[in-house]
């Protein structure tokens, strides 16, 4: 008898990454056929709908892009902290904080020229997210409080705050009792790009590219890598760990806040309870699957967005939302999980040869 | 040396390891080591780092399989395939790093993995309490482990072995994490266990503890047993220290003495605390002049690690002054000291001196990246040139410069690290254990570099556990004991016996 183990390849398999990606998706779809057959659906028709709805037309692409934007920014927010070994689980709340700040600017700046209003809204959104990240950042840097707990708990704080606003001071008098904020003024809406897509996609892409460059090319990014690799080495090199933790967690919050501002100004037309849409938590998955790399974040977010749009579209065919969610998970897992095999190979180890160490 | 099992003896030794060999890639960790432990005694295993103690204990506790050699427990031959086999033969090991689950209670940690039945909490708590009381281990079985002090956690580890009915207990440097009073309590508990017929193997660097707690001692050096089962009460600490450091003839030629330069490193009245906030260094004074190597000898854990960190700026001082190249840098940041001309080769290569996940270039520029900037960007071309310069000058054999340093051998890692520190043309170099764990070629290369720097007028403080190295390279040799300099020797004329005495804390009069 033996057991299977993953052994790191000496060299990454040439062309392995795209091949693994295709094989992964293909196997996921194969397993999906079983799933759909069991739940009584025509798998091919379902797949065709998924494909059409997510990447089959320019309209489909625009919907996918609109989802990829908050996913990508939330993923980047988590990755920024993750590169230093910190976990920002609070992107969900930071998105809400960003959206609230942007909405507040839209209320007071209704009469401003649109480009100015949108710019200030997005800056306010960054500030909102950053402020929510500040508390955990200070607590972690100064006295070592675990940021996972604090950022997670602040999600709830931001959500309650938003609920209070839409049930109280910001409640739209014309909403017939529903807890909704008023619809944004026209000047506060991000201009369109094509079909449903808006300029948020361009902003998100620029932010991701900018961070990618900063992380890989600047002295600051280098210090971040050193600190992420070993805290003791960072101290030895004269890098202040406290300051790095502080900036990284605040920056992470700011990026998530920007996602909230863009979501409000681009996709949603008002503050509603579900405006964060779970993007903050999905961002953790995006960042993890992207191995904390900015370029990976963009690609994973796009795939994630497409799978979400496709998954939603098949629910109109009568596929239940749970089956659709399982299918989405399968595809994501297959597409990205299979990448492991370009870096590792599977070997069988017999019991006798196991070296205990 | 081989101890033959005397079949006529009525009680065979509790543990008898015969001619144990264990090789790792590039290192022979055990080269025919032996160990014989009399039942019901506390047996010290002594040796410097790298002497092969840990490997031998891992062989005995089933973690490693020896390449050859015999393991006899109470006269019966064993061949352990895993720690579970060793445990079944009655051998328990208390590791230096505790293996406990913080959120579990003492009792839960003790029985974890020892029973497959579902147990009642109250009954196991009572039973664990009984075992603890039997040996005078003061501990509340109902408390969660995260609330316990290090000393208490160690008692839980000991209880784990006792619970599994271990007759032979190995403790790996058990007092390293304890306060002096906790260490004394441990001594009492160990004596209690020995009196009940159990055999204790006590691994330590601290000679006074060996003298206080142990009945017999075996000394390892270079993977071999150099003294087996000495009766501790008939052996003084000076002799033990001498056995640990050895007396093999030196292999490299001494550098010619130089006329003394100006003092470049002056440390006066320094005090500092260790990681447990106990005094590690007290009122320490030393001066290193340009063009000389000052060696620091001592049994591990007598403040050598801390003094290096204090000078490098990685550990705060509680008193005193540090002057580097004429500047008072007592409280300066590590970078400021580097700019003032201090190079530092830390004891922990990977994890302090080098960042494991970064590539060779990124590690090469660690000290100097601030000067390789172009606006906010790092100048890639200059980074590469800077790195290539170090690699060529110091003979680092590397793969691609963009590869993580994890792929480099120990010797090449150290060349990269030492080379990086020297590339800043330091006035003062503090080197802590710079050749530990390297192969012969690597050791020679690093030692040659140190001697060359000395000839260039650099003031070098060399902290090492290898007395031969210190005697060969140093112009002056200082001996540390309990955080103080207790002796200064001229390496050309000093007697090993006197150095050993100073290391043991017995100042020659």
PDB file of C-alpha atoms in Angstrom, chain B residues 162-343:
ATOM      1  CA  UNK B 162       4.902   9.814  32.227  1.00  0.00           C
ATOM      2  CA  UNK B 163       1.280   9.186  31.263  1.00  0.00           C
ATOM      3  CA  UNK B 164       2.492   6.975  28.450  1.00  0.00           C
ATOM      4  CA  UNK B 165       4.545   5.179  31.038  1.00  0.00           C
ATOM      5  CA  UNK B 166       7.907   6.213  29.639  1.00  0.00           C
ATOM      6  CA  UNK B 167      10.745   4.653  31.616  1.00  0.00           C
ATOM      7  CA  UNK B 168      13.396   6.645  29.783  1.00  0.00           C
ATOM      8  CA  UNK B 169      12.905  10.370  29.442  1.00  0.00           C
ATOM      9  CA  UNK B 170      14.930  12.573  27.109  1.00  0.00           C
ATOM     10  CA  UNK B 171      14.898  16.302  27.849  1.00  0.00           C
ATOM     11  CA  UNK B 172      16.376  18.491  25.121  1.00  0.00           C
ATOM     12  CA  UNK B 173      17.909  21.573  26.746  1.00  0.00           C
ATOM     13  CA  UNK B 174      15.056  21.717  29.216  1.00  0.00           C
ATOM     14  CA  UNK B 175      16.317  24.712  31.165  1.00  0.00           C
ATOM     15  CA  UNK B 176      16.763  26.946  28.104  1.00  0.00           C
ATOM     16  CA  UNK B 177      13.222  28.277  28.496  1.00  0.00           C
ATOM     17  CA  UNK B 178      13.123  28.315  32.297  1.00  0.00           C
ATOM     18  CA  UNK B 179      13.856  30.926  34.917  1.00  0.00           C
ATOM     19  CA  UNK B 180      16.544  29.908  37.428  1.00  0.00           C
ATOM     20  CA  UNK B 181      14.000  29.007  40.124  1.00  0.00           C
ATOM     21  CA  UNK B 182      11.941  26.974  37.657  1.00  0.00           C
ATOM     22  CA  UNK B 183      15.145  25.197  36.646  1.00  0.00           C
ATOM     23  CA  UNK B 184      15.780  24.252  40.250  1.00  0.00           C
ATOM     24  CA  UNK B 185      12.247  22.900  40.606  1.00  0.00           C
ATOM     25  CA  UNK B 186      12.782  20.849  37.467  1.00  0.00           C
ATOM     26  CA  UNK B 187      15.917  19.408  39.041  1.00  0.00           C
ATOM     27  CA  UNK B 188      13.901  18.249  42.043  1.00  0.00           C
ATOM     28  CA  UNK B 189      11.243  16.644  39.843  1.00  0.00           C
ATOM     29  CA  UNK B 190      13.865  14.846  37.767  1.00  0.00           C
ATOM     30  CA  UNK B 191      15.504  13.476  40.918  1.00  0.00           C
ATOM     31  CA  UNK B 192      12.097  12.243  42.088  1.00  0.00           C
ATOM     32  CA  UNK B 193      11.629  10.433  38.783  1.00  0.00           C
ATOM     33  CA  UNK B 194      15.113   8.913  38.889  1.00  0.00           C
ATOM     34  CA  UNK B 195      14.492   7.696  42.434  1.00  0.00           C
ATOM     35  CA  UNK B 196      11.385   5.898  41.201  1.00  0.00           C
ATOM     36  CA  UNK B 197      13.585   3.929  38.796  1.00  0.00           C
ATOM     37  CA  UNK B 198      13.203   5.979  35.644  1.00  0.00           C
ATOM     38  CA  UNK B 199      16.235   7.033  33.650  1.00  0.00           C
ATOM     39  CA  UNK B 200      16.645  10.622  32.527  1.00  0.00           C
ATOM     40  CA  UNK B 201      18.760  11.884  29.642  1.00  0.00           C
ATOM     41  CA  UNK B 202      19.474  15.554  30.156  1.00  0.00           C
ATOM     42  CA  UNK B 203      20.852  17.505  27.216  1.00  0.00           C
ATOM     43  CA  UNK B 204      22.455  20.769  28.202  1.00  0.00           C
ATOM     44  CA  UNK B 205      25.078  23.396  27.603  1.00  0.00           C
ATOM     45  CA  UNK B 206      25.022  24.652  31.151  1.00  0.00           C
ATOM     46  CA  UNK B 207      27.779  23.003  33.087  1.00  0.00           C
ATOM     47  CA  UNK B 208      26.688  24.088  36.561  1.00  0.00           C
ATOM     48  CA  UNK B 209      23.303  22.448  35.991  1.00  0.00           C
ATOM     49  CA  UNK B 210      24.957  19.259  34.885  1.00  0.00           C
ATOM     50  CA  UNK B 211      27.061  19.394  38.030  1.00  0.00           C
ATOM     51  CA  UNK B 212      23.993  20.040  40.167  1.00  0.00           C
ATOM     52  CA  UNK B 213      21.397  17.700  38.655  1.00  0.00           C
ATOM     53  CA  UNK B 214      23.207  14.843  36.952  1.00  0.00           C
ATOM     54  CA  UNK B 215      24.857  11.609  38.035  1.00  0.00           C
ATOM     55  CA  UNK B 216      26.732  10.743  34.865  1.00  0.00           C
ATOM     56  CA  UNK B 217      27.782  12.621  31.761  1.00  0.00           C
ATOM     57  CA  UNK B 218      28.639  11.710  28.188  1.00  0.00           C
ATOM     58  CA  UNK B 219      30.400  14.294  26.017  1.00  0.00           C
ATOM     59  CA  UNK B 220      30.014  14.393  22.240  1.00  0.00           C
ATOM     60  CA  UNK B 221      32.204  16.283  19.815  1.00  0.00           C
ATOM     61  CA  UNK B 222      32.126  16.185  16.044  1.00  0.00           C
ATOM     62  CA  UNK B 223      29.578  13.367  16.086  1.00  0.00           C
ATOM     63  CA  UNK B 224      31.742  11.109  18.237  1.00  0.00           C
ATOM     64  CA  UNK B 225      31.626  10.251  21.901  1.00  0.00           C
ATOM     65  CA  UNK B 226      34.773  11.700  23.437  1.00  0.00           C
ATOM     66  CA  UNK B 227      33.968  10.758  27.025  1.00  0.00           C
ATOM     67  CA  UNK B 228      31.400   8.163  28.035  1.00  0.00           C
ATOM     68  CA  UNK B 229      29.559   7.941  31.340  1.00  0.00           C
ATOM     69  CA  UNK B 230      31.842  10.112  33.447  1.00  0.00           C
ATOM     70  CA  UNK B 231      30.820  10.213  37.077  1.00  0.00           C
ATOM     71  CA  UNK B 232      29.773  13.821  37.504  1.00  0.00           C
ATOM     72  CA  UNK B 233      30.744  14.037  41.148  1.00  0.00           C
ATOM     73  CA  UNK B 234      34.337  13.110  40.265  1.00  0.00           C
ATOM     74  CA  UNK B 235      34.595  15.466  37.288  1.00  0.00           C
ATOM     75  CA  UNK B 236      34.952  19.216  37.553  1.00  0.00           C
ATOM     76  CA  UNK B 237      33.285  21.645  35.184  1.00  0.00           C
ATOM     77  CA  UNK B 238      36.636  22.741  33.811  1.00  0.00           C
ATOM     78  CA  UNK B 239      37.313  19.249  32.556  1.00  0.00           C
ATOM     79  CA  UNK B 240      33.827  19.038  31.038  1.00  0.00           C
ATOM     80  CA  UNK B 241      34.319  22.358  29.243  1.00  0.00           C
ATOM     81  CA  UNK B 242      37.687  21.160  27.988  1.00  0.00           C
ATOM     82  CA  UNK B 243      36.166  17.962  26.627  1.00  0.00           C
ATOM     83  CA  UNK B 244      33.426  19.897  24.864  1.00  0.00           C
ATOM     84  CA  UNK B 245      35.768  22.306  23.080  1.00  0.00           C
ATOM     85  CA  UNK B 246      38.443  19.709  22.332  1.00  0.00           C
ATOM     86  CA  UNK B 247      42.058  20.155  21.457  1.00  0.00           C
ATOM     87  CA  UNK B 248      42.469  19.238  17.843  1.00  0.00           C
ATOM     88  CA  UNK B 249      45.416  20.949  16.136  1.00  0.00           C
ATOM     89  CA  UNK B 250      44.526  24.004  14.106  1.00  0.00           C
ATOM     90  CA  UNK B 251      44.449  23.658  10.336  1.00  0.00           C
ATOM     91  CA  UNK B 252      44.875  27.211   9.108  1.00  0.00           C
ATOM     92  CA  UNK B 253      47.926  29.321   9.557  1.00  0.00           C
ATOM     93  CA  UNK B 254      47.725  32.219  11.942  1.00  0.00           C
ATOM     94  CA  UNK B 255      47.733  35.666  10.405  1.00  0.00           C
ATOM     95  CA  UNK B 256      50.850  37.625  11.256  1.00  0.00           C
ATOM     96  CA  UNK B 257      50.319  39.972  14.152  1.00  0.00           C
ATOM     97  CA  UNK B 258      49.773  43.580  13.254  1.00  0.00           C
ATOM     98  CA  UNK B 259      50.424  46.786  15.088  1.00  0.00           C
ATOM     99  CA  UNK B 260      47.256  47.964  16.763  1.00  0.00           C
ATOM    100  CA  UNK B 261      45.172  50.616  15.027  1.00  0.00           C
ATOM    101  CA  UNK B 262      42.740  53.041  16.546  1.00  0.00           C
ATOM    102  CA  UNK B 263      39.794  51.777  18.584  1.00  0.00           C
ATOM    103  CA  UNK B 264      36.841  51.500  16.173  1.00  0.00           C
ATOM    104  CA  UNK B 265      34.366  49.682  18.381  1.00  0.00           C
ATOM    105  CA  UNK B 266      34.051  50.545  22.043  1.00  0.00           C
ATOM    106  CA  UNK B 267      31.406  48.974  24.225  1.00  0.00           C
ATOM    107  CA  UNK B 268      31.308  50.226  27.798  1.00  0.00           C
ATOM    108  CA  UNK B 269      29.177  49.241  30.744  1.00  0.00           C
ATOM    109  CA  UNK B 270      26.571  47.535  28.560  1.00  0.00           C
ATOM    110  CA  UNK B 271      23.653  45.722  30.123  1.00  0.00           C
ATOM    111  CA  UNK B 272      20.851  43.977  28.209  1.00  0.00           C
ATOM    112  CA  UNK B 273      18.000  41.549  28.761  1.00  0.00           C
ATOM    113  CA  UNK B 274      17.332  38.258  27.008  1.00  0.00           C
ATOM    114  CA  UNK B 275      14.054  37.231  25.349  1.00  0.00           C
ATOM    115  CA  UNK B 276      12.563  36.368  28.721  1.00  0.00           C
ATOM    116  CA  UNK B 277      13.494  39.781  30.086  1.00  0.00           C
ATOM    117  CA  UNK B 278      16.097  38.367  32.418  1.00  0.00           C
ATOM    118  CA  UNK B 279      19.539  39.958  32.513  1.00  0.00           C
ATOM    119  CA  UNK B 280      21.679  38.471  29.742  1.00  0.00           C
ATOM    120  CA  UNK B 281      24.581  40.907  29.767  1.00  0.00           C
ATOM    121  CA  UNK B 282      25.900  42.831  32.734  1.00  0.00           C
ATOM    122  CA  UNK B 283      28.367  45.695  32.727  1.00  0.00           C
ATOM    123  CA  UNK B 284      30.188  44.446  29.678  1.00  0.00           C
ATOM    124  CA  UNK B 285      33.228  46.313  28.350  1.00  0.00           C
ATOM    125  CA  UNK B 286      35.244  45.621  25.247  1.00  0.00           C
ATOM    126  CA  UNK B 287      37.233  47.470  22.623  1.00  0.00           C
ATOM    127  CA  UNK B 288      38.165  46.349  19.113  1.00  0.00           C
ATOM    128  CA  UNK B 289      40.887  48.218  17.242  1.00  0.00           C
ATOM    129  CA  UNK B 290      41.270  48.597  13.522  1.00  0.00           C
ATOM    130  CA  UNK B 291      43.161  45.646  12.051  1.00  0.00           C
ATOM    131  CA  UNK B 292      42.514  43.189  14.835  1.00  0.00           C
ATOM    132  CA  UNK B 293      40.204  40.274  15.374  1.00  0.00           C
ATOM    133  CA  UNK B 294      38.834  40.000  18.884  1.00  0.00           C
ATOM    134  CA  UNK B 295      37.334  36.618  19.581  1.00  0.00           C
ATOM    135  CA  UNK B 296      34.601  35.867  22.092  1.00  0.00           C
ATOM    136  CA  UNK B 297      34.504  32.365  23.501  1.00  0.00           C
ATOM    137  CA  UNK B 298      32.060  30.868  25.944  1.00  0.00           C
ATOM    138  CA  UNK B 299      29.647  28.052  26.527  1.00  0.00           C
ATOM    139  CA  UNK B 300      26.444  28.743  24.515  1.00  0.00           C
ATOM    140  CA  UNK B 301      23.850  30.864  26.205  1.00  0.00           C
ATOM    141  CA  UNK B 302      26.177  33.052  28.229  1.00  0.00           C
ATOM    142  CA  UNK B 303      25.221  36.268  26.462  1.00  0.00           C
ATOM    143  CA  UNK B 304      27.178  35.910  23.210  1.00  0.00           C
ATOM    144  CA  UNK B 305      24.044  36.043  21.095  1.00  0.00           C
ATOM    145  CA  UNK B 306      22.771  39.093  22.938  1.00  0.00           C
ATOM    146  CA  UNK B 307      25.986  41.106  22.754  1.00  0.00           C
ATOM    147  CA  UNK B 308      26.061  40.688  18.972  1.00  0.00           C
ATOM    148  CA  UNK B 309      22.438  41.835  18.713  1.00  0.00           C
ATOM    149  CA  UNK B 310      23.067  44.785  21.014  1.00  0.00           C
ATOM    150  CA  UNK B 311      25.966  46.030  18.910  1.00  0.00           C
ATOM    151  CA  UNK B 312      23.935  45.546  15.721  1.00  0.00           C
ATOM    152  CA  UNK B 313      21.025  47.531  17.142  1.00  0.00           C
ATOM    153  CA  UNK B 314      18.568  44.646  17.201  1.00  0.00           C
ATOM    154  CA  UNK B 315      18.313  44.498  20.998  1.00  0.00           C
ATOM    155  CA  UNK B 316      17.927  47.501  23.296  1.00  0.00           C
ATOM    156  CA  UNK B 317      20.457  48.196  26.042  1.00  0.00           C
ATOM    157  CA  UNK B 318      19.533  48.774  29.660  1.00  0.00           C
ATOM    158  CA  UNK B 319      22.723  50.658  30.388  1.00  0.00           C
ATOM    159  CA  UNK B 320      26.055  51.630  28.887  1.00  0.00           C
ATOM    160  CA  UNK B 321      27.391  53.075  25.669  1.00  0.00           C
ATOM    161  CA  UNK B 322      28.331  51.846  22.201  1.00  0.00           C
ATOM    162  CA  UNK B 323      30.792  53.886  20.133  1.00  0.00           C
ATOM    163  CA  UNK B 324      31.277  52.831  16.522  1.00  0.00           C
ATOM    164  CA  UNK B 325      33.961  54.600  14.502  1.00  0.00           C
ATOM    165  CA  UNK B 326      33.888  57.574  16.851  1.00  0.00           C
ATOM    166  CA  UNK B 327      30.109  58.017  16.876  1.00  0.00           C
ATOM    167  CA  UNK B 328      27.908  57.311  19.881  1.00  0.00           C
ATOM    168  CA  UNK B 329      25.345  54.921  18.398  1.00  0.00           C
ATOM    169  CA  UNK B 330      24.034  53.396  21.624  1.00  0.00           C
ATOM    170  CA  UNK B 331      20.394  53.850  20.637  1.00  0.00           C
ATOM    171  CA  UNK B 332      20.748  54.209  16.870  1.00  0.00           C
ATOM    172  CA  UNK B 333      18.713  52.234  14.363  1.00  0.00           C
ATOM    173  CA  UNK B 334      20.376  49.318  12.543  1.00  0.00           C
ATOM    174  CA  UNK B 335      20.531  51.378   9.312  1.00  0.00           C
ATOM    175  CA  UNK B 336      22.315  54.243  11.018  1.00  0.00           C
ATOM    176  CA  UNK B 337      24.898  51.836  12.351  1.00  0.00           C
ATOM    177  CA  UNK B 338      25.368  50.358   8.883  1.00  0.00           C
ATOM    178  CA  UNK B 339      25.943  53.857   7.489  1.00  0.00           C
ATOM    179  CA  UNK B 340      28.432  54.555  10.253  1.00  0.00           C
ATOM    180  CA  UNK B 341      30.443  51.560   9.039  1.00  0.00           C
ATOM    181  CA  UNK B 342      29.130  48.544  10.933  1.00  0.00           C
ATOM    182  CA  UNK B 343      28.765  45.227   9.166  1.00  0.00           C
TER     183      UNK B 343
END
